[in-house]
CSV table of C-alpha atoms in Angstrom, one decimal:
chain,number,residue,atom,x,y,z
A,1,MET,CA,-162.5,16.1,-95.5
A,2,SER,CA,-162.6,12.4,-93.9
A,3,ARG,CA,-158.1,11.3,-93.3
A,4,THR,CA,-159.7,8.4,-95.7
A,5,TRP,CA,-159.9,10.7,-97.8
A,6,VAL,CA,-156.9,12.6,-96.9
A,7,ALA,CA,-154.7,9.6,-97.9
A,8,VAL,CA,-156.4,8.6,-100.6
A,9,LEU,CA,-156.3,11.7,-102.5
A,10,ALA,CA,-152.5,11.9,-101.4
A,11,ALA,CA,-151.8,8.1,-103.0
A,12,VAL,CA,-153.3,9.7,-105.8
A,13,PHE,CA,-150.6,12.5,-106.4
A,14,LEU,CA,-147.9,10.4,-105.4
A,15,ILE,CA,-148.7,7.9,-108.2
A,16,GLY,CA,-149.1,10.7,-110.7
A,17,ALA,CA,-146.1,12.6,-109.9
A,18,GLY,CA,-144.1,9.4,-110.2
A,19,MET,CA,-145.8,8.7,-113.7
A,20,PRO,CA,-144.5,10.4,-117.4
A,21,ALA,CA,-146.2,13.6,-118.3
A,22,SER,CA,-148.3,12.1,-121.5
A,23,GLY,CA,-149.1,8.8,-118.9
A,24,GLN,CA,-147.4,6.7,-121.4
A,25,ILE,CA,-144.3,4.1,-120.4
A,26,GLY,CA,-143.3,4.5,-124.2
A,27,SER,CA,-142.7,8.5,-123.4
A,28,VAL,CA,-140.0,7.8,-121.0
A,29,ALA,CA,-136.7,9.3,-122.7
A,30,PRO,CA,-134.1,6.3,-123.2
A,31,VAL,CA,-130.3,7.2,-123.4
A,32,THR,CA,-128.4,8.6,-126.7
A,33,PRO,CA,-127.6,5.8,-128.6
A,34,ALA,CA,-124.0,4.9,-128.0
A,35,LYS,CA,-123.6,2.2,-130.2
A,36,SER,CA,-124.8,0.8,-133.4
A,37,GLY,CA,-127.6,-2.3,-133.5
A,38,MET,CA,-130.1,-0.9,-130.8
A,39,VAL,CA,-133.7,-2.8,-132.6
A,40,SER,CA,-136.4,0.5,-132.5
A,41,TYR,CA,-138.6,-1.2,-134.1
A,42,ILE,CA,-140.4,-4.7,-134.8
A,43,GLN,CA,-143.6,-5.9,-136.1
A,44,GLY,CA,-144.3,-9.4,-135.9
A,45,ALA,CA,-142.2,-12.5,-134.7
A,46,VAL,CA,-138.7,-11.1,-134.5
A,47,TYR,CA,-135.9,-12.4,-131.9
A,48,LEU,CA,-132.7,-11.4,-130.7
A,49,ASP,CA,-130.1,-14.4,-130.5
A,50,ASP,CA,-132.7,-16.1,-130.6
A,51,ALA,CA,-135.0,-14.8,-127.6
A,52,LEU,CA,-138.1,-13.7,-129.2
A,53,ILE,CA,-138.0,-10.1,-128.8
A,54,PRO,CA,-141.9,-8.8,-127.2
A,55,ASP,CA,-143.6,-7.1,-129.5
A,56,PRO,CA,-144.2,-3.9,-128.8
A,57,ILE,CA,-141.5,-2.3,-127.9
A,58,VAL,CA,-142.0,-0.1,-125.3
A,59,ALA,CA,-139.2,2.2,-123.7
A,60,GLN,CA,-136.0,-0.4,-123.0
A,61,PHE,CA,-134.9,-1.0,-126.7
A,62,PRO,CA,-132.3,-4.5,-127.3
A,63,TYR,CA,-128.8,-4.4,-128.7
A,64,MET,CA,-127.4,-6.2,-130.9
A,65,LYS,CA,-124.5,-8.0,-129.4
A,66,GLU,CA,-121.0,-8.5,-131.5
A,67,GLY,CA,-121.2,-11.8,-133.3
A,68,GLY,CA,-125.3,-12.1,-132.4
A,69,ASN,CA,-127.9,-12.5,-134.6
A,70,LEU,CA,-131.1,-10.8,-135.3
A,71,ARG,CA,-133.7,-13.1,-137.0
A,72,THR,CA,-136.8,-12.3,-138.1
A,73,ALA,CA,-140.2,-14.9,-139.1
A,74,GLU,CA,-143.1,-13.7,-140.3
A,75,GLY,CA,-141.7,-10.6,-139.4
A,76,ARG,CA,-139.5,-7.4,-140.0
A,77,ALA,CA,-137.4,-5.0,-137.6
A,78,GLU,CA,-136.0,-1.5,-137.8
A,79,VAL,CA,-132.3,-1.3,-136.1
A,80,VAL,CA,-130.6,1.9,-135.1
A,81,MET,CA,-126.9,2.1,-137.1
A,82,ASN,CA,-124.5,4.8,-136.8
A,83,PRO,CA,-126.0,8.0,-136.9
A,84,GLY,CA,-128.3,9.1,-139.8
A,85,LEU,CA,-128.2,4.7,-140.6
A,86,MET,CA,-130.9,3.0,-140.5
A,87,MET,CA,-131.4,-1.3,-141.2
A,88,ARG,CA,-135.0,-2.3,-141.8
A,89,VAL,CA,-134.8,-5.9,-142.1
A,90,GLY,CA,-137.1,-8.1,-144.4
A,91,GLU,CA,-140.0,-11.2,-143.5
A,92,ASN,CA,-137.4,-14.9,-142.8
A,93,SER,CA,-134.3,-12.7,-143.0
A,94,THR,CA,-131.1,-12.7,-141.1
A,95,LEU,CA,-128.8,-10.3,-140.2
A,96,ARG,CA,-125.7,-10.6,-137.8
A,97,MET,CA,-123.9,-8.4,-135.8
A,98,ILE,CA,-119.8,-8.3,-136.4
A,99,THR,CA,-118.7,-5.2,-135.0
A,100,ASN,CA,-120.7,-2.3,-133.0
A,101,ARG,CA,-119.1,0.3,-132.9
A,102,PHE,CA,-120.0,3.6,-135.0
A,103,ILE,CA,-116.5,4.7,-136.1
A,104,ASP,CA,-117.1,0.6,-138.3
A,105,THR,CA,-119.8,-1.3,-138.0
A,106,ARG,CA,-119.7,-4.0,-139.6
A,107,VAL,CA,-123.3,-6.3,-140.3
A,108,GLU,CA,-123.0,-9.4,-142.2
A,109,LEU,CA,-127.0,-10.1,-144.4
A,110,THR,CA,-126.7,-13.8,-144.1
A,111,GLN,CA,-130.7,-14.8,-145.3
A,112,GLY,CA,-133.7,-12.6,-146.9
A,113,ALA,CA,-133.4,-9.1,-147.8
A,114,ALA,CA,-132.9,-5.8,-145.7
A,115,THR,CA,-132.5,-1.9,-147.1
A,116,VAL,CA,-130.5,0.5,-146.1
A,117,GLN,CA,-131.9,4.1,-145.2
A,118,LEU,CA,-129.0,6.6,-144.9
A,119,VAL,CA,-129.4,10.3,-144.0
A,120,GLU,CA,-126.5,12.1,-144.1
A,121,VAL,CA,-122.9,10.1,-144.3
A,122,ALA,CA,-120.2,11.5,-140.8
A,123,LYS,CA,-117.2,11.2,-141.9
A,124,ASP,CA,-115.9,9.7,-138.1
A,125,ASN,CA,-119.1,7.2,-138.8
A,126,GLY,CA,-118.1,4.3,-141.1
A,127,PHE,CA,-120.8,1.1,-142.8
A,128,THR,CA,-120.2,-2.2,-144.4
A,129,LEU,CA,-122.0,-4.6,-145.1
A,130,VAL,CA,-121.3,-8.1,-145.6
A,131,CYS,CA,-123.3,-10.6,-148.3
A,132,LYS,CA,-122.0,-14.1,-149.2
A,133,ASP,CA,-118.2,-13.1,-151.4
A,134,ALA,CA,-118.8,-9.1,-151.2
A,135,THR,CA,-118.2,-6.4,-149.1
A,136,VAL,CA,-120.1,-3.4,-149.6
A,137,VAL,CA,-119.7,0.2,-148.4
A,138,ILE,CA,-122.4,3.1,-148.8
A,139,SER,CA,-120.6,6.1,-149.5
A,140,LYS,CA,-123.3,8.2,-150.2
A,141,ALA,CA,-126.6,9.3,-148.8
A,142,GLY,CA,-130.2,7.9,-150.0
A,143,PHE,CA,-131.6,4.5,-150.1
A,144,TYR,CA,-130.5,0.9,-150.7
A,145,HIS,CA,-132.4,-3.0,-150.4
A,146,PHE,CA,-129.6,-5.8,-150.5
A,147,TYR,CA,-131.0,-9.5,-150.5
A,148,ALA,CA,-129.6,-12.8,-149.9
A,149,GLU,CA,-130.8,-15.4,-152.5
A,150,PRO,CA,-129.6,-14.6,-154.9
A,151,ALA,CA,-126.8,-12.1,-153.6
A,152,GLY,CA,-127.2,-8.5,-154.4
A,153,ILE,CA,-127.7,-4.8,-154.2
A,154,LYS,CA,-130.0,-2.2,-155.3
A,155,VAL,CA,-129.3,1.4,-155.5
A,156,PHE,CA,-132.2,3.1,-155.8
A,157,SER,CA,-130.3,6.1,-154.6
A,158,GLY,CA,-127.3,6.7,-153.5
A,159,GLU,CA,-124.1,5.2,-153.7
A,160,ALA,CA,-122.3,2.2,-153.2
A,161,ARG,CA,-118.8,0.7,-153.5
A,162,VAL,CA,-119.1,-2.6,-153.9
A,163,GLN,CA,-115.5,-5.4,-153.5
A,164,ILE,CA,-115.8,-8.9,-154.3
A,165,GLY,CA,-112.5,-10.5,-154.8
A,166,ASP,CA,-110.1,-8.9,-156.4
A,167,GLN,CA,-112.8,-6.9,-158.7
A,168,ASN,CA,-114.1,-3.3,-156.8
A,169,ILE,CA,-116.9,-2.0,-157.7
A,170,GLU,CA,-118.8,1.3,-158.1
A,171,VAL,CA,-122.9,1.0,-158.0
A,172,PHE,CA,-124.9,4.0,-159.2
A,173,ALA,CA,-128.7,5.6,-158.4
A,174,GLY,CA,-130.6,3.7,-160.5
A,175,LYS,CA,-127.8,0.5,-160.9
A,176,MET,CA,-128.3,-2.8,-159.8
A,177,LEU,CA,-125.6,-5.9,-159.0
A,178,GLU,CA,-125.5,-9.7,-158.3
A,179,PHE,CA,-122.5,-11.3,-156.2
A,180,ASP,CA,-123.2,-14.8,-156.6
A,181,GLY,CA,-121.0,-16.8,-158.6
A,182,GLY,CA,-118.6,-14.9,-161.8
A,183,HIS,CA,-118.6,-12.6,-163.1
A,184,ALA,CA,-120.3,-9.1,-161.4
A,185,SER,CA,-121.6,-6.9,-163.7
A,186,VAL,CA,-124.2,-3.8,-163.5
A,187,GLN,CA,-127.1,-3.1,-164.6
A,188,LYS,CA,-130.4,-1.1,-164.7
A,189,PHE,CA,-133.2,-2.1,-163.3
A,190,ASP,CA,-136.9,0.1,-162.6
A,191,LYS,CA,-136.9,2.4,-159.8
A,192,GLU,CA,-140.4,2.3,-159.5
A,193,GLN,CA,-140.7,-1.1,-158.9
A,194,THR,CA,-140.7,-1.7,-155.2
A,195,ASP,CA,-141.3,-4.9,-152.7
A,196,ALA,CA,-143.4,-4.8,-150.0
A,197,LEU,CA,-139.7,-4.2,-148.1
A,198,ASP,CA,-139.6,-1.2,-150.4
A,199,ASN,CA,-143.3,0.4,-149.0
A,200,TRP,CA,-142.7,-0.5,-145.9
A,201,SER,CA,-139.0,0.5,-145.0
A,202,GLY,CA,-140.2,4.5,-146.6
A,203,ARG,CA,-143.9,4.4,-144.4
A,204,ARG,CA,-141.3,3.8,-141.9
A,205,GLY,CA,-139.2,6.4,-143.1
A,206,GLU,CA,-142.0,8.5,-143.2
A,207,LEU,CA,-142.6,8.8,-139.5
A,208,VAL,CA,-139.6,9.1,-138.3
A,209,SER,CA,-139.3,12.2,-140.6
A,210,ALA,CA,-142.7,13.6,-139.5
A,211,ALA,CA,-141.4,12.6,-135.7
A,212,ASN,CA,-138.2,14.9,-136.8
A,213,VAL,CA,-140.0,18.9,-136.3
A,214,SER,CA,-141.3,18.7,-133.3
A,215,ALA,CA,-138.0,16.5,-132.2
A,216,ALA,CA,-135.3,19.0,-133.4
A,217,ARG,CA,-137.7,21.9,-132.3
A,218,ASN,CA,-137.9,20.8,-128.7
A,219,CYS,CA,-134.1,19.4,-128.6
A,220,GLY,CA,-131.8,21.4,-126.2
A,221,ASN,CA,-135.2,23.8,-125.8
A,222,ASN,CA,-135.4,22.5,-121.8
A,223,GLY,CA,-137.3,19.4,-124.1
A,224,TYR,CA,-136.0,16.8,-124.8
A,225,THR,CA,-132.5,17.7,-124.3
A,226,THR,CA,-131.8,20.3,-122.4
A,227,LEU,CA,-127.9,21.9,-123.3
A,228,SER,CA,-126.8,23.3,-120.3
A,229,PRO,CA,-125.7,26.6,-120.1
A,230,TYR,CA,-127.1,27.9,-123.2
A,231,GLY,CA,-130.7,26.4,-123.7
A,232,PHE,CA,-130.7,25.9,-127.8
A,233,ALA,CA,-128.5,24.9,-129.7
A,234,GLN,CA,-126.4,27.5,-130.4
A,235,GLY,CA,-125.9,28.0,-134.3
A,236,VAL,CA,-126.7,31.3,-136.7
A,237,PRO,CA,-129.4,31.8,-138.4
A,238,GLY,CA,-129.4,30.1,-142.3
A,239,SER,CA,-126.0,28.9,-141.7
A,240,GLY,CA,-126.6,25.1,-142.1
A,241,TYR,CA,-125.7,23.9,-138.7
A,242,VAL,CA,-125.3,24.4,-135.2
A,243,SER,CA,-122.8,23.5,-132.7
A,244,ASN,CA,-124.4,21.0,-130.2
A,245,THR,CA,-124.4,17.7,-129.8
A,246,PRO,CA,-127.0,15.8,-129.5
A,247,CYS,CA,-128.7,18.3,-131.5
A,248,GLN,CA,-126.8,17.4,-134.3
A,249,GLY,CA,-126.1,14.3,-136.3
A,250,ASN,CA,-127.7,11.8,-133.6
A,251,TRP,CA,-130.6,10.3,-132.8
A,252,ASN,CA,-133.1,11.6,-130.5
A,253,TRP,CA,-136.7,10.6,-129.0
A,254,ASN,CA,-139.7,12.1,-129.5
A,255,PRO,CA,-141.8,11.4,-126.6
A,256,TYR,CA,-145.2,12.8,-128.4
A,257,TYR,CA,-144.6,10.0,-130.6
A,258,SER,CA,-142.8,6.9,-128.9
A,259,MET,CA,-140.1,6.9,-131.6
A,260,TRP,CA,-136.5,7.7,-132.4
A,261,THR,CA,-136.0,10.3,-134.7
A,262,TYR,CA,-132.2,11.7,-136.2
A,263,ILE,CA,-131.6,14.6,-136.1
A,264,PRO,CA,-129.4,15.8,-138.7
A,265,PHE,CA,-125.9,17.6,-138.7
A,266,MET,CA,-126.9,20.2,-141.3
A,267,ASN,CA,-129.6,22.3,-141.7
A,268,ARG,CA,-132.0,20.2,-143.9
A,269,TYR,CA,-131.6,16.7,-145.9
A,270,CYS,CA,-134.5,15.6,-148.1
A,271,ASP,CA,-135.2,12.5,-149.3
A,272,PRO,CA,-134.8,12.0,-152.4
A,273,MET,CA,-136.6,8.5,-152.9
A,274,TRP,CA,-139.7,9.4,-151.2
A,275,GLY,CA,-139.4,13.0,-150.3
A,276,TYR,CA,-139.5,13.6,-147.1
A,277,CYS,CA,-137.1,15.8,-144.8
A,278,TYR,CA,-135.4,16.1,-141.8
A,279,TYR,CA,-134.3,19.6,-139.6
A,280,ASN,CA,-131.4,20.1,-137.2
A,281,PRO,CA,-133.0,22.8,-135.3
A,282,MET,CA,-132.2,25.8,-136.8
A,283,GLY,CA,-133.5,24.0,-140.2
A,284,ALA,CA,-136.5,23.5,-137.9
A,285,TRP,CA,-136.7,27.2,-137.2
A,286,ASN,CA,-136.1,28.6,-140.7
A,287,TYR,CA,-138.9,26.2,-141.9
A,288,TYR,CA,-141.1,26.0,-139.8
A,289,TYR,CA,-141.5,28.1,-137.0
A,290,GLN,CA,-139.4,31.4,-138.0
A,291,PRO,CA,-141.8,35.0,-138.7
A,292,ARG,CA,-141.3,35.1,-142.7
A,293,PRO,CA,-140.7,38.9,-144.0
A,294,VAL,CA,-143.4,40.9,-145.1
A,295,TYR,CA,-143.1,43.2,-148.2
A,296,GLY,CA,-145.0,45.9,-149.1
A,297,ASN,CA,-146.7,45.8,-152.7
A,298,PRO,CA,-144.4,48.5,-155.1
A,299,GLY,CA,-146.1,47.4,-158.4
A,300,GLY,CA,-149.5,49.7,-157.7
A,301,TYR,CA,-153.1,48.7,-158.4
A,302,GLY,CA,-153.3,45.7,-161.0
A,303,THR,CA,-149.8,43.9,-159.9
A,304,THR,CA,-150.1,39.9,-159.4
A,305,THR,CA,-148.5,38.9,-156.4
A,306,THR,CA,-147.6,35.8,-154.7
A,307,ALA,CA,-149.8,36.3,-151.4
A,308,ARG,CA,-150.0,34.2,-148.3
A,309,THR,CA,-153.2,33.5,-146.6
A,310,GLY,CA,-155.5,34.5,-149.3
A,311,THR,CA,-154.9,38.5,-149.3
A,312,GLY,CA,-157.1,39.0,-152.8
A,313,ALA,CA,-159.8,38.1,-154.3
A,314,GLY,CA,-160.0,34.2,-155.2
A,315,SER,CA,-157.4,32.4,-153.2
A,316,THR,CA,-157.3,30.3,-150.5
A,317,PRO,CA,-156.3,30.9,-146.5
A,318,GLY,CA,-153.5,29.2,-145.8
A,319,THR,CA,-152.2,28.6,-149.5
A,320,LEU,CA,-149.5,30.0,-151.3
A,321,GLY,CA,-151.5,31.7,-154.6
A,322,THR,CA,-151.1,34.6,-156.6
A,323,SER,CA,-153.5,37.4,-156.3
A,324,ALA,CA,-154.4,40.5,-157.6
A,325,ALA,CA,-153.2,42.9,-155.0
A,326,GLY,CA,-154.0,46.1,-155.0
A,327,PRO,CA,-151.6,49.5,-153.1
A,328,GLY,CA,-150.0,48.6,-150.0
A,329,THR,CA,-150.8,44.8,-149.7
A,330,ARG,CA,-148.3,43.2,-147.6
A,331,THR,CA,-147.0,39.4,-149.0
A,332,ALA,CA,-145.0,37.1,-147.7
A,333,ALA,CA,-141.8,36.2,-148.8
A,334,SER,CA,-141.8,32.0,-149.0
A,335,ALA,CA,-139.4,30.0,-147.0
A,336,PRO,CA,-135.5,30.0,-147.9
A,337,SER,CA,-134.0,26.8,-149.4
A,338,TYR,CA,-131.2,25.2,-147.8
A,339,GLY,CA,-129.7,21.3,-148.1
A,340,GLY,CA,-130.7,18.5,-150.7
A,341,GLY,CA,-133.8,17.9,-152.5
A,342,SER,CA,-136.3,20.3,-152.9
A,343,SER,CA,-139.3,21.4,-150.9
A,344,ALA,CA,-142.4,23.3,-150.8
A,345,ALA,CA,-142.5,26.1,-148.4
A,346,ALA,CA,-144.3,24.7,-144.5
A,347,GLY,CA,-146.5,27.5,-143.0
A,348,ALA,CA,-145.1,28.5,-140.0
A,349,GLY,CA,-145.9,27.0,-136.6
A,350,ALA,CA,-146.7,23.4,-138.6
A,351,GLY,CA,-146.0,21.2,-135.7
A,352,ALA,CA,-144.3,17.5,-137.0
A,353,GLY,CA,-145.1,17.5,-140.5
A,354,ALA,CA,-142.7,17.1,-142.7
A,355,ALA,CA,-142.3,19.8,-145.7
A,356,ALA,CA,-143.5,18.5,-149.4
A,357,ALA,CA,-140.8,17.4,-151.6
A,358,SER,CA,-140.2,16.2,-155.0
A,359,GLY,CA,-139.9,13.0,-155.8
A,360,HIS,CA,-141.6,10.1,-155.3
A,361,GLY,CA,-143.5,11.0,-152.5
A,362,SER,CA,-146.3,13.5,-152.0
A,363,ALA,CA,-146.7,15.9,-149.4
A,364,VAL,CA,-146.4,14.4,-146.4
A,365,SER,CA,-147.5,15.1,-142.6
A,366,ALA,CA,-147.5,13.6,-138.7
A,367,GLY,CA,-150.2,11.2,-140.1
A,368,GLY,CA,-148.8,10.2,-142.9
A,369,GLY,CA,-149.4,9.9,-147.0
A,370,GLY,CA,-146.8,10.7,-148.6
A,371,GLY,CA,-145.1,7.5,-151.2
A,372,LYS,CA,-145.9,4.8,-152.3
A,373,ARG,CA,-147.3,2.1,-150.8
């Protein structure tokens, strides 16, 4: 081989060694957010303190500064706030950051509309939204819609506490409250009546949850984050929690999806509005990767059993169904249920898809599908 070819091959090797494994800049794992206000995703024209944010955002995610503004024109933005809380800002809207500390995050919606999705409430984190004369504290996981003209809130799921002057008002799921002028009163609304921002927020949340499973599975397992000296998040199977961060109650970067996702503190959380779920490492193991227990059928001939992967006549491979089982037929128990929401058991090794859950969403996979559009 000539010296020229040796030099060329050496150069190619060095270039390849310096690139991310996927060959994409987006697969480089950023630093876990240490404060609120990280702009994680945009569509269209979005400005941060009057500077146009490049679209798409790749690897370097700008932060909202205290006193700074995020403004959308014909665009939308997704902003990571406290662990477990994501804001999504609609078109022709302006959001001002008052304080960006996790322990006390305060923002003001001065124009347009925004949604808030809160996956998990942590006692050391606080989130307050100011809009016109109202100060709103979100006190429960759920999905919320804020609008500035006329100022108000819709609580699709969850619970909010609103202070307007000397009034302190609790707004529960299925209720709305307008802030502008006079005496504020809580009214019912139809949760099925969603707008374009609600539906976009639901689709984005679905993608974030789809990225969760593989992120949770690999978090601390020599994957995206190494937890020395143990190599995997500590915890007891079925206990509902693990004890190491950032594999509990934190945002985590998934290089396969090139997006941020959330790793909950509790074993699993299923969104009651859209139906998708989030898992921590132990939850992902329990629901997706842990081999299912197998039991013998004590019922003898003709006993109807629930069998996995179609062991009997008329069943569909890879599904849960009933079949007439003979003696010694081996059946698998379904996955246990932890956390909020209800879900169907997912097959072992299901990858990054989210479990199916009751509510507005249907079965959710990595490619999307559940929820209203």
